Short mmCIF file of C-alpha atoms and ligand atoms in Angstrom, two decimals:
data_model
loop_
_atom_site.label_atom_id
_atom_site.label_comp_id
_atom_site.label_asym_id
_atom_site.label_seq_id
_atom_site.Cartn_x
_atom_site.Cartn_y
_atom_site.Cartn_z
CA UNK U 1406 12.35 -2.30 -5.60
CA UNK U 1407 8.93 -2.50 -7.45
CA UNK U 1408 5.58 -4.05 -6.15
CA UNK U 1409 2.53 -3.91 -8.81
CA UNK U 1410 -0.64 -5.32 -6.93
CA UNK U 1411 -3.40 -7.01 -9.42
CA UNK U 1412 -6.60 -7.82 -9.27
CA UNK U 1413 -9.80 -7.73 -11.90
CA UNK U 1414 -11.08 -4.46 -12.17
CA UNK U 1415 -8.32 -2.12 -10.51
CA UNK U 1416 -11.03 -0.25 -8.49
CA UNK U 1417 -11.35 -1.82 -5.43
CA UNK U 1418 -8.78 -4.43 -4.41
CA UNK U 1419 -5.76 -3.48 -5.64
CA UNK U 1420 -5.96 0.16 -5.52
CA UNK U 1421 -6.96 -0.61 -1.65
CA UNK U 1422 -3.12 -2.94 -1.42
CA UNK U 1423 -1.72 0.32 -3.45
CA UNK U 1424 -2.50 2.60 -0.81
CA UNK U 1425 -1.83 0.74 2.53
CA UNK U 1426 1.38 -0.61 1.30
CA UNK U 1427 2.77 3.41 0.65
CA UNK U 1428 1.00 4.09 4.14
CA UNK U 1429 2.76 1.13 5.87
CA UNK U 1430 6.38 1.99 3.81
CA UNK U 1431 5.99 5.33 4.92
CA UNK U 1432 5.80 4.11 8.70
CA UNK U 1433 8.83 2.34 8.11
CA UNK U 1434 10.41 5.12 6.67
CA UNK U 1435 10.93 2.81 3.47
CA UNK U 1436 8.80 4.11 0.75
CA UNK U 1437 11.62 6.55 -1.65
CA UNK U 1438 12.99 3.07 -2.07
CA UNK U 1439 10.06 1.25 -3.37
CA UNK U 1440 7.57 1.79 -6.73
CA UNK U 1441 4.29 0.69 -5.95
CA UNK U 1442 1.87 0.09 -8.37
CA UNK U 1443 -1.65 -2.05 -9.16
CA UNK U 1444 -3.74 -2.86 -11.92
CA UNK U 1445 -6.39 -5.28 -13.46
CA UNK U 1446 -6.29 -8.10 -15.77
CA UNK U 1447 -9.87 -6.73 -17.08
CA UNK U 1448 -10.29 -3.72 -19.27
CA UNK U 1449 -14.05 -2.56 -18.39
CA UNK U 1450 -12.59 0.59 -15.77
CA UNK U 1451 -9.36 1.78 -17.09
CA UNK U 1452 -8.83 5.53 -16.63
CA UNK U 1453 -11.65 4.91 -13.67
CA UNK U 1454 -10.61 6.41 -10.23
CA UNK U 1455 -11.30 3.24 -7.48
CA UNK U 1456 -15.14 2.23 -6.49
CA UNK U 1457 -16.47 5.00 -3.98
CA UNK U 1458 -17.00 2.27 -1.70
CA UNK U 1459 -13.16 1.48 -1.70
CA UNK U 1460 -12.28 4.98 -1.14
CA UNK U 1461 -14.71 5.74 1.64
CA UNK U 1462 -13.36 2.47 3.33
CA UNK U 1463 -10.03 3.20 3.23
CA UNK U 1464 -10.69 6.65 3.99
CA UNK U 1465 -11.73 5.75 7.02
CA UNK U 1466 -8.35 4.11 8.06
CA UNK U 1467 -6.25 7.01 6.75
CA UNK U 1468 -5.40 5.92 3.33
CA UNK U 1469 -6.14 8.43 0.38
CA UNK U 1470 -7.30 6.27 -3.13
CA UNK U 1471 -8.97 9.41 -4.85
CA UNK U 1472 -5.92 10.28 -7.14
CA UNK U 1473 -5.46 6.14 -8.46
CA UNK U 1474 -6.43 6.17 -11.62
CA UNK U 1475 -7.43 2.15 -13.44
CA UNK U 1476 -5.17 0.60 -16.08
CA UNK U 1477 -4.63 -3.11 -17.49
CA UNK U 1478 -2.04 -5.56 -16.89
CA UNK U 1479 0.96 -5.02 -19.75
CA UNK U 1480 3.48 -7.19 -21.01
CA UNK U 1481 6.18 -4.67 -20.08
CA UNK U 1482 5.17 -5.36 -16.10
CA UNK U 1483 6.67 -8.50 -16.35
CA UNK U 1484 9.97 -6.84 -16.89
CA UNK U 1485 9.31 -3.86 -14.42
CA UNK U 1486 8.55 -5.57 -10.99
CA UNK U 1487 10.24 -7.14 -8.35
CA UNK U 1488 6.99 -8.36 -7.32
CA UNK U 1489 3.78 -8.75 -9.18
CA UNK U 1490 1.20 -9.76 -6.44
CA UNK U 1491 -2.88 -11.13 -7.04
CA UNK U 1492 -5.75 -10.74 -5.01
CA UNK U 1493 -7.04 -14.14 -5.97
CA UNK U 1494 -6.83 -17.38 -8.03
CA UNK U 1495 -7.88 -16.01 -11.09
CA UNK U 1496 -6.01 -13.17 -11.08
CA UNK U 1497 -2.65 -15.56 -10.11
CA UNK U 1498 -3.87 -17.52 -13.33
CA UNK U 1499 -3.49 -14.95 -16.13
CA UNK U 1500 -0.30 -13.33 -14.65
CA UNK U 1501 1.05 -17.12 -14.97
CA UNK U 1502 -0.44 -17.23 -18.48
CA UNK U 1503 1.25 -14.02 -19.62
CA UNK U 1504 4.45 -14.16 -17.80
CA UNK U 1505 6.88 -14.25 -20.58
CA UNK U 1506 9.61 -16.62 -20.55
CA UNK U 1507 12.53 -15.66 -18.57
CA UNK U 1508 10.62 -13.56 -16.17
CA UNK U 1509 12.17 -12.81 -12.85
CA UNK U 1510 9.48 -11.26 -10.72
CA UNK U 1511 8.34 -12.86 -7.55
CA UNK U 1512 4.85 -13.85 -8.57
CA UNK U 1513 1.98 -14.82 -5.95
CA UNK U 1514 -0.69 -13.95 -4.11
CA UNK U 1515 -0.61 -11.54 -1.39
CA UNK U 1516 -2.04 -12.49 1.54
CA UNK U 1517 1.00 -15.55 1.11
CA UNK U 1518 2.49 -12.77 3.08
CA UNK U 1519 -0.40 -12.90 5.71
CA UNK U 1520 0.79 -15.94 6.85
CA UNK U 1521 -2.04 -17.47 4.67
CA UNK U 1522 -1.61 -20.36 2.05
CA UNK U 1523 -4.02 -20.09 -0.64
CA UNK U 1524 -6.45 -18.04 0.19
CA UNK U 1525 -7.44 -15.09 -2.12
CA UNK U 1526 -8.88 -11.54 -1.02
CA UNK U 1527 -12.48 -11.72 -1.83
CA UNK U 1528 -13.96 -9.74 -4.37
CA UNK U 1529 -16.16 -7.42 -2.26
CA UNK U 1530 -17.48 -5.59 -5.66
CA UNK U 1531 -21.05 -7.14 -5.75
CA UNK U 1532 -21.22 -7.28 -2.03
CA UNK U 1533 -22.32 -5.14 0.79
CA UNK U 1534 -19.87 -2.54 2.88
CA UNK U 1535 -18.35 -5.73 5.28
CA UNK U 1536 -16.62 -6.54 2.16
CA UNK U 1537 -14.54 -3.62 2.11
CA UNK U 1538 -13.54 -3.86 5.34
CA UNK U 1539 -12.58 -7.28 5.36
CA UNK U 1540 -10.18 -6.18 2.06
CA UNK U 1541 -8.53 -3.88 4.49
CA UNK U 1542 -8.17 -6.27 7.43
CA UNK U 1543 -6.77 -8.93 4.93
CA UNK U 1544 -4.84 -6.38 3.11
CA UNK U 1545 -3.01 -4.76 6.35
CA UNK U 1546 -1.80 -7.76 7.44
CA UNK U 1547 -0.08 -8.62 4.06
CA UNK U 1548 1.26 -5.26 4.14
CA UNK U 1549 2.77 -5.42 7.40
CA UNK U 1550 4.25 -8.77 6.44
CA UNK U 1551 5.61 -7.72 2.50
CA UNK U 1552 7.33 -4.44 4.01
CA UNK U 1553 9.20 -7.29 6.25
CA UNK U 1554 10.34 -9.54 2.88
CA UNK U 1555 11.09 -6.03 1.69
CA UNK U 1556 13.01 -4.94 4.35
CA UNK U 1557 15.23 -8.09 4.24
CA UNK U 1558 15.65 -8.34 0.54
CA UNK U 1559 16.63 -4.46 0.30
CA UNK U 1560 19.32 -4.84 3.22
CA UNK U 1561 20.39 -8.13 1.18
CA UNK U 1562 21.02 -6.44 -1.55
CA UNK U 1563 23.45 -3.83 0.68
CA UNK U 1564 25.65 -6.64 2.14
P1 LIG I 1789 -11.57 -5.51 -8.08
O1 LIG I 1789 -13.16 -5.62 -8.00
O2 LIG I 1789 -11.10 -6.63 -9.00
O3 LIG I 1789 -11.14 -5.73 -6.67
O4 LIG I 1789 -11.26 -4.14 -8.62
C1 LIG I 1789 -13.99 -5.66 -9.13
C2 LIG I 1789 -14.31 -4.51 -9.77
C3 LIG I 1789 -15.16 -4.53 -10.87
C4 LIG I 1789 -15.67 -5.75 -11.31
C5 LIG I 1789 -15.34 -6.91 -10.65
C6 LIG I 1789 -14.49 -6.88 -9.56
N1 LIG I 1789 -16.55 -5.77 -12.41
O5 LIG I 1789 -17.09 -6.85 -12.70
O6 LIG I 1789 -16.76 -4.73 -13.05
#
């Protein structure tokens, strides 16, 4: 199973999803069975590590983002994940306008597995440090909720 998490600039939401969804696979004992990935549909910080502001913040909730690295969205991540999952509307817009024809991922946006309808994970980049923590609030609860649809689709696939 594969899970690439997008956003604009890959250095502050989805790096943030990236690292609580491992943390939150690992509690479930599920993560050598899932490929987690993010990255942005801009290309102003590729080869960046994440905003120190993201790291700090998720730091502070036990979740190490110093290693992520930035890259761009690519056409071959249409073929690659099971799930290819935005942080907000206009992220959700250029995956649909890219996704080749064919495509079989489950694409969305996250916090759909919040419980939420609609409702993007703010951009906390030009922001003060609330912003960052409200990513992680939104962002755990999404997590706790896609390791569930993850759960059930792997054991689906063993029956
Ligand atoms: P992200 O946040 O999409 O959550 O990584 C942003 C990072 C950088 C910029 C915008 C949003 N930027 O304009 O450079």
């Amino acid at each position: 199973m594969r899970v690439l998490f997008v956003c604009l600039g890959n250095i502050c939401r989805s790096p943030t999803a990236e690292g609580v969804l491992r943390r939150e696979l690992e509690s479930a004992g599920l993560a050598h069975l899932v490929e987690i990935d993010s990255c942005g549909t801009g290309d102003w910080h590729i080869g960046k590590g994440p905003d120190p502001r993201t790291v700090a913040a998720a730091q502070r909730r036990g979740v190490d983002l110093s290693e992520l690295r930035a890259r761009q969205l690519a056409a071959e991540d249409f073929q690659r994940f099971d799930y290819i999952l935005a942080m907000d509307h206009a992220n959700l817009a250029a995956l649909h306008e890219q996704c080749p024809a064919g495509c079989e991922a489950h694409i969305g946006l996250f916090l759909d597995f919040a419980g939420h309808t609609d409702r993007p994970v703010p951009d906390p980049y030009y922001g003060g440090e609330e912003g960052f923590e409200e990513v992680l609030d939104l962002v755990e609860a999404a997590s706790r909720g896609l390791v569930e649809d993850i759960a059930r689709r792997l054991g689906a696939q063993r029956d």
